[in-house]
Every structure is written in structure tokens, then in C-alpha cells.
mmCIF file of C-alpha atoms in Angstrom:
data_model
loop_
_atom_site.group_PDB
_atom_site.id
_atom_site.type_symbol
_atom_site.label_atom_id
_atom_site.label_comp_id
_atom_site.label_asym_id
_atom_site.label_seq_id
_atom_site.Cartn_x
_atom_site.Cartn_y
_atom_site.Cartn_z
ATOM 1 C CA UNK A 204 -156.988 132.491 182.552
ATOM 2 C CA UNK A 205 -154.295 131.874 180.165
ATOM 3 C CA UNK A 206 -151.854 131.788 183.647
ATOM 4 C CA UNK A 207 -154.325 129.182 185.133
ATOM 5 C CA UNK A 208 -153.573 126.450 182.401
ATOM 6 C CA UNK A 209 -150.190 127.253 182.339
ATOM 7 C CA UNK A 210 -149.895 126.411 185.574
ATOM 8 C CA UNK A 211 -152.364 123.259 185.245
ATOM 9 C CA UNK A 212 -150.217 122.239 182.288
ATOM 10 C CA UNK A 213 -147.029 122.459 184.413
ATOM 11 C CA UNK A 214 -148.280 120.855 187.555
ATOM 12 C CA UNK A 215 -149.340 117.418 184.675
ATOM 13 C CA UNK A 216 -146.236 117.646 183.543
ATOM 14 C CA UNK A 217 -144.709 117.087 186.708
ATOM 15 C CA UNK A 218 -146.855 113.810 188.033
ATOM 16 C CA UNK A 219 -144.948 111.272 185.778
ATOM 17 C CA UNK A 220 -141.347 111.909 187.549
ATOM 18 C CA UNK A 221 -143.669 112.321 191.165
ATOM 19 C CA UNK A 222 -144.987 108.588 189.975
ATOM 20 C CA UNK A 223 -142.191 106.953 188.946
ATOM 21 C CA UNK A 224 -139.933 108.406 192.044
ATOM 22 C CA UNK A 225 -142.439 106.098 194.273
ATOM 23 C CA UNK A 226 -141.774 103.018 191.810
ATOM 24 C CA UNK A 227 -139.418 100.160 193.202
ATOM 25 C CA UNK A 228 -135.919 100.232 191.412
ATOM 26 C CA UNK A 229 -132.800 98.003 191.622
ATOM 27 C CA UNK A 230 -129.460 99.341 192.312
ATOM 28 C CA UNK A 231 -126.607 98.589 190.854
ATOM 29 C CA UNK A 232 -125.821 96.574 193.788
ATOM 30 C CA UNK A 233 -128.770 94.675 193.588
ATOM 31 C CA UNK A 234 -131.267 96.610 195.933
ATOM 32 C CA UNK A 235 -134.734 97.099 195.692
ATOM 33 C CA UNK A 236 -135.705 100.076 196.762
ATOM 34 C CA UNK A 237 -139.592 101.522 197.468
ATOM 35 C CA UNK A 238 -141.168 104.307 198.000
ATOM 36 C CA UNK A 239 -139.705 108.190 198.754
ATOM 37 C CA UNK A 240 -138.500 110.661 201.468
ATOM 38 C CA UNK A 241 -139.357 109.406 205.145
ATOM 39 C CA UNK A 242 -140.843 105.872 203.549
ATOM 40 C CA UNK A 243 -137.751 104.807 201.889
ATOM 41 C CA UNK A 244 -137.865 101.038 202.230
ATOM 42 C CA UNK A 245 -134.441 98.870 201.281
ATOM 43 C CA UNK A 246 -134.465 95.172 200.897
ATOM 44 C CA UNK A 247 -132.327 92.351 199.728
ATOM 45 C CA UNK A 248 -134.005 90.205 196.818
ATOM 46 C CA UNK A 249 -134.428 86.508 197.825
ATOM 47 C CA UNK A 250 -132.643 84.315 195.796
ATOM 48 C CA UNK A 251 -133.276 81.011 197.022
ATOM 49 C CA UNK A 252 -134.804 77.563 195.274
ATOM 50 C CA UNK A 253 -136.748 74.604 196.785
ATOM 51 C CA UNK A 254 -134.045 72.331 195.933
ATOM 52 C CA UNK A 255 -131.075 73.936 197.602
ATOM 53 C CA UNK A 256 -133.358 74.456 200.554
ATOM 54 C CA UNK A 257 -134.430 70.726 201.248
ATOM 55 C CA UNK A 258 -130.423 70.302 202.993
ATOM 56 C CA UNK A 259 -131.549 72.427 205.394
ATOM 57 C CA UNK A 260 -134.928 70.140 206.239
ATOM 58 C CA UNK A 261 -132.330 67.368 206.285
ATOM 59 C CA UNK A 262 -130.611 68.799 209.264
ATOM 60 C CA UNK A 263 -132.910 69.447 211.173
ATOM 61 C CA UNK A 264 -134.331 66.455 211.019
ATOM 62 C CA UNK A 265 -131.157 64.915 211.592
ATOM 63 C CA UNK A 266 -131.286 66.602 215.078
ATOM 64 C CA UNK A 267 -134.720 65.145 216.034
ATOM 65 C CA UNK A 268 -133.401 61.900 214.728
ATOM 66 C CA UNK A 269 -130.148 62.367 217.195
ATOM 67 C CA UNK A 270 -131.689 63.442 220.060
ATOM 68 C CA UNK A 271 -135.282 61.828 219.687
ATOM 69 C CA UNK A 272 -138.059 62.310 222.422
ATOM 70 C CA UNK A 273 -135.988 63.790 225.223
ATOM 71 C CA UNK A 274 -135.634 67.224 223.073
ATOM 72 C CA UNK A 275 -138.285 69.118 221.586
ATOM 73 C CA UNK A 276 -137.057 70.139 218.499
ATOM 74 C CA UNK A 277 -138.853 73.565 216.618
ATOM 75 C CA UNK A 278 -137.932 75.440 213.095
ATOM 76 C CA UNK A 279 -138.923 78.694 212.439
ATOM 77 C CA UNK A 280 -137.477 80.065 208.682
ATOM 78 C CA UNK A 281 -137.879 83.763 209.208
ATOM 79 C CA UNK A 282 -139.277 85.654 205.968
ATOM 80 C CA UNK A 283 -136.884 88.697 204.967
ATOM 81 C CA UNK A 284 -138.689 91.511 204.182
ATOM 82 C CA UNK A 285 -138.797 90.852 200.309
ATOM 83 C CA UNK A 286 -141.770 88.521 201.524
ATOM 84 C CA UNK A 287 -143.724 91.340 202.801
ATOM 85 C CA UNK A 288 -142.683 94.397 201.154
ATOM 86 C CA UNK A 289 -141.902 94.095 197.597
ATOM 87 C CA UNK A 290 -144.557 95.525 195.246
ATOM 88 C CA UNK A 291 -145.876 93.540 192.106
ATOM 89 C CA UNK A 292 -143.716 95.500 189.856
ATOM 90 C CA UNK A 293 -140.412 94.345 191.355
ATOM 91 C CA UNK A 294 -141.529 90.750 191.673
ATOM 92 C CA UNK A 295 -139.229 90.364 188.784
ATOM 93 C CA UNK A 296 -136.154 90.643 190.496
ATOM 94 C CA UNK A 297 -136.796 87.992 193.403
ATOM 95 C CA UNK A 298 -137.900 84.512 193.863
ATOM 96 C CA UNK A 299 -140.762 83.607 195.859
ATOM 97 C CA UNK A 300 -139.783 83.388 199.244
ATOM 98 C CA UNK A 301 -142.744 81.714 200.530
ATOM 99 C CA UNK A 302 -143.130 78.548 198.109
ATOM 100 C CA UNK A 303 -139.481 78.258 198.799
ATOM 101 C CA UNK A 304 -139.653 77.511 203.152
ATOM 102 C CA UNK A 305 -142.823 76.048 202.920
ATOM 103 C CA UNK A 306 -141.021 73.204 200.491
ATOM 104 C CA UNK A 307 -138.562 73.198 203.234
ATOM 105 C CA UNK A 308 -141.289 72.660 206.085
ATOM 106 C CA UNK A 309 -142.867 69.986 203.782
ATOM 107 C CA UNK A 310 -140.222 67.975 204.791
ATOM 108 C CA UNK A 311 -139.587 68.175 207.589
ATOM 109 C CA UNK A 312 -140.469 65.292 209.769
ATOM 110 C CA UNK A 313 -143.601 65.097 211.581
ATOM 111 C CA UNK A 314 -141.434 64.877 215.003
ATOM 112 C CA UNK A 315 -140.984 68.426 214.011
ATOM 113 C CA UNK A 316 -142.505 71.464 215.273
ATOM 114 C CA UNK A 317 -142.924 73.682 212.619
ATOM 115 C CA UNK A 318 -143.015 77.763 213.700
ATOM 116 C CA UNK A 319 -144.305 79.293 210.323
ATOM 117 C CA UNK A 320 -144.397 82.877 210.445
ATOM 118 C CA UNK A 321 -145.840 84.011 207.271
ATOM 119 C CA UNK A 322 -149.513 84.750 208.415
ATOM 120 C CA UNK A 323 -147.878 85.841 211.375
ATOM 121 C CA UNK A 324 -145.710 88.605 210.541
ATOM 122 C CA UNK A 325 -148.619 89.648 207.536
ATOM 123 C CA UNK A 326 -151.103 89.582 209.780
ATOM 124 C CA UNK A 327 -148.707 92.984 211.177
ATOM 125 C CA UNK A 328 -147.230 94.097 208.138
ATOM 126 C CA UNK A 329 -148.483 97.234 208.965
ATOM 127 C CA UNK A 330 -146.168 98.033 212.542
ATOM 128 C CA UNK A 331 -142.607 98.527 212.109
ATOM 129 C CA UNK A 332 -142.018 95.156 212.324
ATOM 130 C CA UNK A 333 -138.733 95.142 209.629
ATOM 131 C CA UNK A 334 -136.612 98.055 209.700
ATOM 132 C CA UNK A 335 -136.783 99.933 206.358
ATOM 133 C CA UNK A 336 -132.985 100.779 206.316
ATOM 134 C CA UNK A 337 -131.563 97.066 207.856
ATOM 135 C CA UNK A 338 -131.402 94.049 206.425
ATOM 136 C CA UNK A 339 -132.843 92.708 209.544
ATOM 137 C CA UNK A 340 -136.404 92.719 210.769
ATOM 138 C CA UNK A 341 -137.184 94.848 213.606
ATOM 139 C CA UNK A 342 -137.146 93.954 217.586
ATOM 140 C CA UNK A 343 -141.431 93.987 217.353
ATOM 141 C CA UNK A 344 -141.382 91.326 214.930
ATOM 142 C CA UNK A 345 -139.174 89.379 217.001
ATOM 143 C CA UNK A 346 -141.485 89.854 219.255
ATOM 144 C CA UNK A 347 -144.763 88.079 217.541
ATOM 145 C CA UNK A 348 -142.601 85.261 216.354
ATOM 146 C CA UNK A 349 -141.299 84.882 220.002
ATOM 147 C CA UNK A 350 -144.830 84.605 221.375
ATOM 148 C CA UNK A 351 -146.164 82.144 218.315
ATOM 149 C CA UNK A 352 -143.439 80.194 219.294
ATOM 150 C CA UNK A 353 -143.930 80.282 223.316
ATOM 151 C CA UNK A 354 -147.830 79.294 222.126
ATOM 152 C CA UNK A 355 -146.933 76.495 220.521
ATOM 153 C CA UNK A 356 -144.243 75.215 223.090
ATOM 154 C CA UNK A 357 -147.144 75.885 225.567
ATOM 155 C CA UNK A 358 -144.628 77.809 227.853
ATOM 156 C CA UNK A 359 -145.913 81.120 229.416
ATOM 157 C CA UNK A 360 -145.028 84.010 227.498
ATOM 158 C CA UNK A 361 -144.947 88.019 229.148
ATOM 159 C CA UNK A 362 -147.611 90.492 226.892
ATOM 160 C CA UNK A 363 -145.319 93.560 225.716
ATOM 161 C CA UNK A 364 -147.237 95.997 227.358
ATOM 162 C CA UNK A 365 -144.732 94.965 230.510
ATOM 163 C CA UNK A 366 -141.833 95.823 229.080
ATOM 164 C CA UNK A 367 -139.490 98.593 229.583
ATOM 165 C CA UNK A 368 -139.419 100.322 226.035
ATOM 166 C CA UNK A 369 -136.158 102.345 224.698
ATOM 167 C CA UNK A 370 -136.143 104.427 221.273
ATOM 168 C CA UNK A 371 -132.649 104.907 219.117
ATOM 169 C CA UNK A 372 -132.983 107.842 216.957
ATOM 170 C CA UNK A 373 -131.856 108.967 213.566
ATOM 171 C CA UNK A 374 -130.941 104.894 213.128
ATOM 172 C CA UNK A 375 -129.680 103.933 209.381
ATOM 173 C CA UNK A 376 -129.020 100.624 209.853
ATOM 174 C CA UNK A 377 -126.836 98.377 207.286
ATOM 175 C CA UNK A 378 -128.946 98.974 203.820
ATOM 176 C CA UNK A 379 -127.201 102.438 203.274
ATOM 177 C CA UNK A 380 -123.985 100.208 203.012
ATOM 178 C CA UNK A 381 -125.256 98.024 201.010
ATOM 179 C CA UNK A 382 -127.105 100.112 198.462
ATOM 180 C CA UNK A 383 -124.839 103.379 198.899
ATOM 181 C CA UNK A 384 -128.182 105.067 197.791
ATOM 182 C CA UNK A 385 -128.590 108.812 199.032
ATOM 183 C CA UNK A 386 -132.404 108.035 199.142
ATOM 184 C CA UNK A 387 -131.502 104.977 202.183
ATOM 185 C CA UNK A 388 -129.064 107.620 203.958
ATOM 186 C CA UNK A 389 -131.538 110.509 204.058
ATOM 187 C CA UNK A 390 -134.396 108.739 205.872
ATOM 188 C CA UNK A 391 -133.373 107.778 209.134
ATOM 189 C CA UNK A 392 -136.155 105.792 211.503
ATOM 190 C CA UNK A 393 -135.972 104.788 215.227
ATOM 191 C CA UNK A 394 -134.807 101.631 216.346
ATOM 192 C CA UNK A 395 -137.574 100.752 218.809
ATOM 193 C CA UNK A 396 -136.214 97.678 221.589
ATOM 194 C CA UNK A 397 -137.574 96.345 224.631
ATOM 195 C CA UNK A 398 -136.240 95.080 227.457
ATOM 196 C CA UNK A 399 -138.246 92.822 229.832
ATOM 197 C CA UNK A 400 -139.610 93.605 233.826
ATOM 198 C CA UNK A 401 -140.747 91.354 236.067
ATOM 199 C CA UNK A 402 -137.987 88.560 236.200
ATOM 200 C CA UNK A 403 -134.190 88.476 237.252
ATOM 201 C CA UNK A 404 -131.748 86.951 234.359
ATOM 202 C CA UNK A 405 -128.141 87.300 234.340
ATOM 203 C CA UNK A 406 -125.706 86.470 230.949
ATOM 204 C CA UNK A 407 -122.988 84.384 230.624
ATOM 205 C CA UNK A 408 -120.519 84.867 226.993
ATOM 206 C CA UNK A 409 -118.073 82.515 225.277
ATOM 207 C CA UNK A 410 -116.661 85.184 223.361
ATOM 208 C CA UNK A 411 -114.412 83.920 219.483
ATOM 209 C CA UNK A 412 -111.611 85.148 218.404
ATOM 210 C CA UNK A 413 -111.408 85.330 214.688
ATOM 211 C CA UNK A 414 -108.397 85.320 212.463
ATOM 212 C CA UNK A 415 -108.235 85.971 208.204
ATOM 213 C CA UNK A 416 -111.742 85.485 206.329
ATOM 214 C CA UNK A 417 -113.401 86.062 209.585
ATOM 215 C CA UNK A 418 -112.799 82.314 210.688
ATOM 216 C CA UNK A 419 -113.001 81.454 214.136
ATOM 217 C CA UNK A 420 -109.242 80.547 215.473
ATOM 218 C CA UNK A 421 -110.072 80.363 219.337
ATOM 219 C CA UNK A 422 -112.040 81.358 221.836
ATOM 220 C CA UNK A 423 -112.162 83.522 225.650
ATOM 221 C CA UNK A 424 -113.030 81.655 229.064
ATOM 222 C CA UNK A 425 -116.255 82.572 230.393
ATOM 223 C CA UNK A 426 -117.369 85.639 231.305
ATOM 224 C CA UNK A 427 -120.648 87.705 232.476
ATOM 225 C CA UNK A 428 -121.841 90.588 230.371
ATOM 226 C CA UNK A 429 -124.783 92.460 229.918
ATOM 227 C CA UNK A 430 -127.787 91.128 227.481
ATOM 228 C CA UNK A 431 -128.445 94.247 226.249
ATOM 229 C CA UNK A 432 -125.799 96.849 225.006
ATOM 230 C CA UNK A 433 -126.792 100.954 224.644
ATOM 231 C CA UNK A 434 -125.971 102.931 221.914
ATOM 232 C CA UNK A 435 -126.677 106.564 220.553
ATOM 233 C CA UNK A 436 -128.607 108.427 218.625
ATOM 234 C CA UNK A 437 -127.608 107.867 215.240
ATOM 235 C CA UNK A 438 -125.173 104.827 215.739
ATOM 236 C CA UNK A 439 -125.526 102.133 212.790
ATOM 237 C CA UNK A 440 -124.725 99.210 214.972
ATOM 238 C CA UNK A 441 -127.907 99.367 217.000
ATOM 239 C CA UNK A 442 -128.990 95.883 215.374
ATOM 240 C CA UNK A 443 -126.145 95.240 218.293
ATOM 241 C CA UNK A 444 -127.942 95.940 221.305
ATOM 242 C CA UNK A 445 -128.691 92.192 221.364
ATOM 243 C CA UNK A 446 -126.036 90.062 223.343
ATOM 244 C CA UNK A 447 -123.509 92.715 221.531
ATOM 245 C CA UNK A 448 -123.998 90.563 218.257
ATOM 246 C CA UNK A 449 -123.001 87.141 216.504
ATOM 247 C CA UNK A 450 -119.189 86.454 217.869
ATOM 248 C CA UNK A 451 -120.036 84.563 220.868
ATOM 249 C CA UNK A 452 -122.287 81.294 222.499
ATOM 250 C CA UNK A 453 -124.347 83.192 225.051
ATOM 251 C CA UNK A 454 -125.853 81.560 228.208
ATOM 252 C CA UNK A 455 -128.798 83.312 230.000
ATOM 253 C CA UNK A 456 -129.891 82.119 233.245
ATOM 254 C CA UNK A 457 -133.715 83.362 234.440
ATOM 255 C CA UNK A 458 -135.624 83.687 237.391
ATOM 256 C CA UNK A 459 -138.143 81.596 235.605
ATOM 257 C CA UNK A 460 -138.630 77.908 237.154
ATOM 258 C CA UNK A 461 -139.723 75.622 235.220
ATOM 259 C CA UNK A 462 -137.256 72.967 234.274
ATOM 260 C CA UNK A 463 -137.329 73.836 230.524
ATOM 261 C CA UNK A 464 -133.861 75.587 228.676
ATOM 262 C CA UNK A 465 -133.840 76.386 225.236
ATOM 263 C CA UNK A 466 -130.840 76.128 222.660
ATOM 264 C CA UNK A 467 -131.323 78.748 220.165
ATOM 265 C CA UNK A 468 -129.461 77.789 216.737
ATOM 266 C CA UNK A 469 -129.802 81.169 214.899
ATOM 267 C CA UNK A 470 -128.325 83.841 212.243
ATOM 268 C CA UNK A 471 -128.381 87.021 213.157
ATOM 269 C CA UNK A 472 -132.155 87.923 213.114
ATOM 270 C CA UNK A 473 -132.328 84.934 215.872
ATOM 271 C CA UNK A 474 -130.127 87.914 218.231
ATOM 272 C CA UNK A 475 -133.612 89.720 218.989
ATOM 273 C CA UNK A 476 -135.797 86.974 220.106
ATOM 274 C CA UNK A 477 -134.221 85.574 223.541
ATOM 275 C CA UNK A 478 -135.143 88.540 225.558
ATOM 276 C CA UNK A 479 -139.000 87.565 224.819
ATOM 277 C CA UNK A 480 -138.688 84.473 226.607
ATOM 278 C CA UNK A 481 -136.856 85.053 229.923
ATOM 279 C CA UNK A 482 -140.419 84.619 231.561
ATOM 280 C CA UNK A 483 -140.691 81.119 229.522
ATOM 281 C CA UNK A 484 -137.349 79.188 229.979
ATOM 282 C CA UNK A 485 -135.364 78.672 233.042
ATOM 283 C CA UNK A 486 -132.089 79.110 230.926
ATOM 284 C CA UNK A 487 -131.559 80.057 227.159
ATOM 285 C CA UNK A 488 -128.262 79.163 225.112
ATOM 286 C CA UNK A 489 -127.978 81.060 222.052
ATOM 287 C CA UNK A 490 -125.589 79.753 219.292
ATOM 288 C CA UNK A 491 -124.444 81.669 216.140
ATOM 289 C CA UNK A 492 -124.260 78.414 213.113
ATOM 290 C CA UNK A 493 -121.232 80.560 211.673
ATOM 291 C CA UNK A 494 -118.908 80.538 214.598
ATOM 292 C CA UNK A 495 -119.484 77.830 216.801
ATOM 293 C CA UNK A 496 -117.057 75.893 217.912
ATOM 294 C CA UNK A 497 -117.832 72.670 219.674
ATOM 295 C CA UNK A 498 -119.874 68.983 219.301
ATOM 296 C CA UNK A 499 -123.706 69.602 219.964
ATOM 297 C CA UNK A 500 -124.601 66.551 220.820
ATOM 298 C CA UNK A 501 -122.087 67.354 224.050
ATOM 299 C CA UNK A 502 -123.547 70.600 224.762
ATOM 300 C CA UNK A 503 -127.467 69.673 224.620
ATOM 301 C CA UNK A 504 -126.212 66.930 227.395
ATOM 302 C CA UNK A 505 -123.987 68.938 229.482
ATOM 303 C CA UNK A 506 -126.837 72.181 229.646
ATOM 304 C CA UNK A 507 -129.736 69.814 230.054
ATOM 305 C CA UNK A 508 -131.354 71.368 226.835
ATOM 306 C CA UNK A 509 -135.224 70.056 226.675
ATOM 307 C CA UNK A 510 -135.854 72.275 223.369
ATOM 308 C CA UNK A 511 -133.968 73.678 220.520
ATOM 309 C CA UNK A 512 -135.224 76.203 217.989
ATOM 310 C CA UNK A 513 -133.845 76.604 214.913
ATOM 311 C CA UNK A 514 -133.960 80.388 214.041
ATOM 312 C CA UNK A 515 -132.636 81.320 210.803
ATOM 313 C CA UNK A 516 -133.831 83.865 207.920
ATOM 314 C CA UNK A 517 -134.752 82.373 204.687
ATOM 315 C CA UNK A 518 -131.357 83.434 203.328
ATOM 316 C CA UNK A 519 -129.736 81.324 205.489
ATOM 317 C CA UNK A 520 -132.388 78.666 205.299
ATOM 318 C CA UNK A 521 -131.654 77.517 201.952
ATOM 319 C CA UNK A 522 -127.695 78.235 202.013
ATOM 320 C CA UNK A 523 -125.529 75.404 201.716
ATOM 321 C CA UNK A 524 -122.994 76.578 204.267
ATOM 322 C CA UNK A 525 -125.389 76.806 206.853
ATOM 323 C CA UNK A 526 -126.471 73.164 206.372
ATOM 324 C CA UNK A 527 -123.056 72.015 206.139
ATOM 325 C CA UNK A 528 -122.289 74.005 209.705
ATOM 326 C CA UNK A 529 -125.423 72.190 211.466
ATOM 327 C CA UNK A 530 -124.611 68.847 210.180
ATOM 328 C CA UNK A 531 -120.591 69.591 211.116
ATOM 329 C CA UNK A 532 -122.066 70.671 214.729
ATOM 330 C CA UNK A 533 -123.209 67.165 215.044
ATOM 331 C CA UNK A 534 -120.180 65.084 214.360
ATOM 332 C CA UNK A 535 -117.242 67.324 215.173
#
């Protein structure tokens, strides 16, 4: 009997250090970490305000105001997954990501299409929908804000269940790096993509050449690629599968007819949503607002854009260098 509560005793003992190794914690580097073994979730904390965001509302506007009626013009602010994930108790150590984009879409003008994705990507918090060991979301939440956005442009948009699906294994994406927490390393998850059926679509890359401080100092002529690159079983860089990444302006011609081509003005996350819409657009033109290179106003004219979505992550959203590159695009 004795034995028995010895045991009972120990096995109390233990639940506090149990609890508190499923609490959220903040590494030194300034990750927030949740949960434990295969549920290990990393994230970035948001750091952005209303007022440094409103530049970015600005710009965009500033497009609609350039190219008025003949362009529809569309902002989606992706949420990071800080918005979705963090638990009460870390709320602490991030700003509120959703009071901060909704200022932003507040002023926005009413020319504007707004693609808000909150409810959205809530409504399937529960699918792997962010990767737990990347800073970026997953390619299934690409996926839903794809289709809210082919809703709204009232453009025909391909259900998932007709796509060809492919499975990475043993993926630790960029958070590892970031965090250099053994926790992030030791709980590896698939990178789940899809590629589309049903229509033909071939790629066309500008690729940059980049000197010191990762600046753009040139760029390659033309040349036809494949959309979407393979990698292994435990590679790190299968974020990359998309267009091979951010270093180039990519060009994808469909099979769809339809008259309408998209510009796509976008961060990284903005690298998994194209491959939704080859069934809605006739072409789509994917820009990176770090790297490019030439006058906008040119390239809308010369490509016969009719609609340009802004794709960017909150981050990105409210940083001043990504306004200043928009408004730069413009003029230069």
C-alpha cells in the first residue's frame, strides 16, 4: 500500500514539468514556441502597428488611382501564423495582428477589392494549413485564399479534389534556423503540395542576379523552366518547389481562355498561390516587391494585365521597405 502512494506521489510530482513543457516560451531569438514532441509549433511574433501599416494602404491605392477602371485591383494581407496559433499566455510577446490589417483595409479605397482572410484561414485552423516548422503557411492554405479570391474575382476556380497531390517527408522547414531549438529540429512534418490536372500551362523566368546585401545588379534573358521544382525527403528548401523561389519575375501562360491575366505583387508566401489559378487566368505574372527591376506602369501595358493582386504577409504589409518598393515600381 505504502508502494502505491509512493508511486501516486511520484507520478504528482511529475505533472508540473509535463504542464509547463506544453506552455508557449520565447527563445532567445525571439521565438514562440508551443506545444511538445510531434506538435511542436514555431512562429515569428508580429510586430507591426496601425500607423506604419497605413503606407502600405497608400500604395495600393496609388495603383488603382494609376491604372483606374481598366485594372481590377485586389489586396489580400496574409495573417502569419501568430494570428492563429499563439495561445493566450504568449499574447504578451506579439501585437495583434488582426486590428493591425484590418486598419490597413480601412483605408483602402472603395475601388479596392479587399481579400480578407482571417475568417477564412480560422474557419480551417484545424488542417495543416501553416507549417509548424516554416515561417510560411502551408500550400493548403494557399489554397483557400486562392479560391476566396477566384470567388470574389468571379473567375472559375478548379476544387482540389482534381489535383495531383505529392508528400515531402521528414520536412523542417526554416524555424529550426531561426530558433536553433532542438524541440523545432526533432519534429519533422510533411510538406503536402499540389499540382493541378486538367489544363496545359507552360513558365516563362526573368531570372536576377544579385551582388553584396543581396541587391539585385542585373538580370538573365528569358527563359522556360518548370513551375514546380522536386525535392527529397528531408530537404529544408521545399518552401522552393514554387517557381524555384523569390529571385525571378515569372510568366505563366494557361490553357485557360478567357481574356483575363493576373499580376501577382507578392512576398514569399504569394510563391504558393499561382498554381490554384491556372484554370482561372489565361496568363499569370508573378513579381517578387524585393527584386524587381523595371517601371510597372510599362509592364501592366505591355502584358495586357486586367487584375493585380497584392499578396503579401502581414510582416511585409506594414514594412516600410515594402511600401517604398511598390511606390518606386511606379515611377522608376
Amino acid at each position: 500500500m505504502m508502494m502505491r502512494y509512493f508511486l501516486a506521489f511520484c507520478v504528482l510530482a511529475l505533472l508540473p514539468c509535463s504542464v509547463s513543457a506544453e506552455r508557449a516560451r520565447l527563445t532567445r531569438s525571439g521565438i514562440i514556441i508551443v506545444g511538445s514532441g510531434e506538435h511542436v509549433r514555431a512562429f515569428e511574433p508580429f510586430k507591426g502597428a496601425m500607423d506604419k501599416g497605413l503606407g502600405y494602404a497608400e500604395a495600393v491605392n496609388k495603383y488603382k488611382q494609376t491604372f483606374g477602371s481598366a485594372v481590377n485591383v485586389y489586396c489580400m494581407i496574409i495573417p502569419t501564423a501568430v494570428a492563429l496559433y499563439c495561445p493566450d499566455e504568449a499574447k504578451e510577446w506579439t501585437n495583434d495582428q488582426r486590428t493591425v490589417v484590418r486598419s490597413i483595409y480601412a483605408h483602402l479605397s472603395d475601388s479596392v477589392k479587399v481579400i480578407d482572410l482571417f475568417d477564412t484561414m480560422q474557419k480551417h485552423v484545424g488542417e495543416d494549413i501553416y507549417s509548424r516548422t516554416d515561417h510560411h503557411w502551408a500550400p493548403l492554405g494557399a489554397y483557400y485564399a486562392a479560391q476566396q479570391f477566384a470567388g470574389q474575382a468571379g473567375l472559375p476556380f478548379a476544387d482540389l479534389s482534381t489535383y495531383d497531390k505529392h508528400v515531402i517527408h521528414d520536412y523542417v522547414g526554416t524555424m529550426y534556423r531561426f530558433s536553433h531549438d532542438a524541440a523545432v529540429k526533432n519534429a519533422p512534418e510533411d510538406f503536402v503540395y499540389y499540382t493541378p490536372t486538367g489544363v496545359d500551362y507552360s513558365t516563362t523566368y526573368i531570372r536576377y542576379t544579385l551582388g553584396k546585401h543581396r541587391q539585385v545588379v542585373g538580370e538573365k534573358a528569358p527563359e522556360e523552366g518548370n513551375f514546380f521544382y522536386q525535392y527529397e525527403d528531408g530537404n529544408s528548401q521545399a518552401y522552393m518547389t514554387f517557381m524555384h523561389g523569390d529571385l525571378n519575375t515569372t510568366r505563366v501562360k494557361t490553357s485557360t481562355r478567357n481574356g483575363r491575366r493576373l499580376l501577382i505583387l507578392k512576398d514569399s508566401y504569394g510563391n504558393a498561390i499561382p498554381a490554384y489559378l491556372f484554370h482561372s487566368f489565361e496568363e499569370i505574372h508573378v513579381v517578387d516587391c524585393r527584386y524587381f527591376l523595371k517601371n510597372i506602369v510599362h509592364y501592366v501595358h505591355k502584358n495586357d494585365i486586367t487584375d493585380i493582386l497584392f499578396a503579401n504577409n502581414a510582416g511585409h504589409a506594414y514594412a516600410p521597405a515594402t511600401q517604398k518598393s511598390y511606390n518606386r515600381y511606379l515611377v522608376q
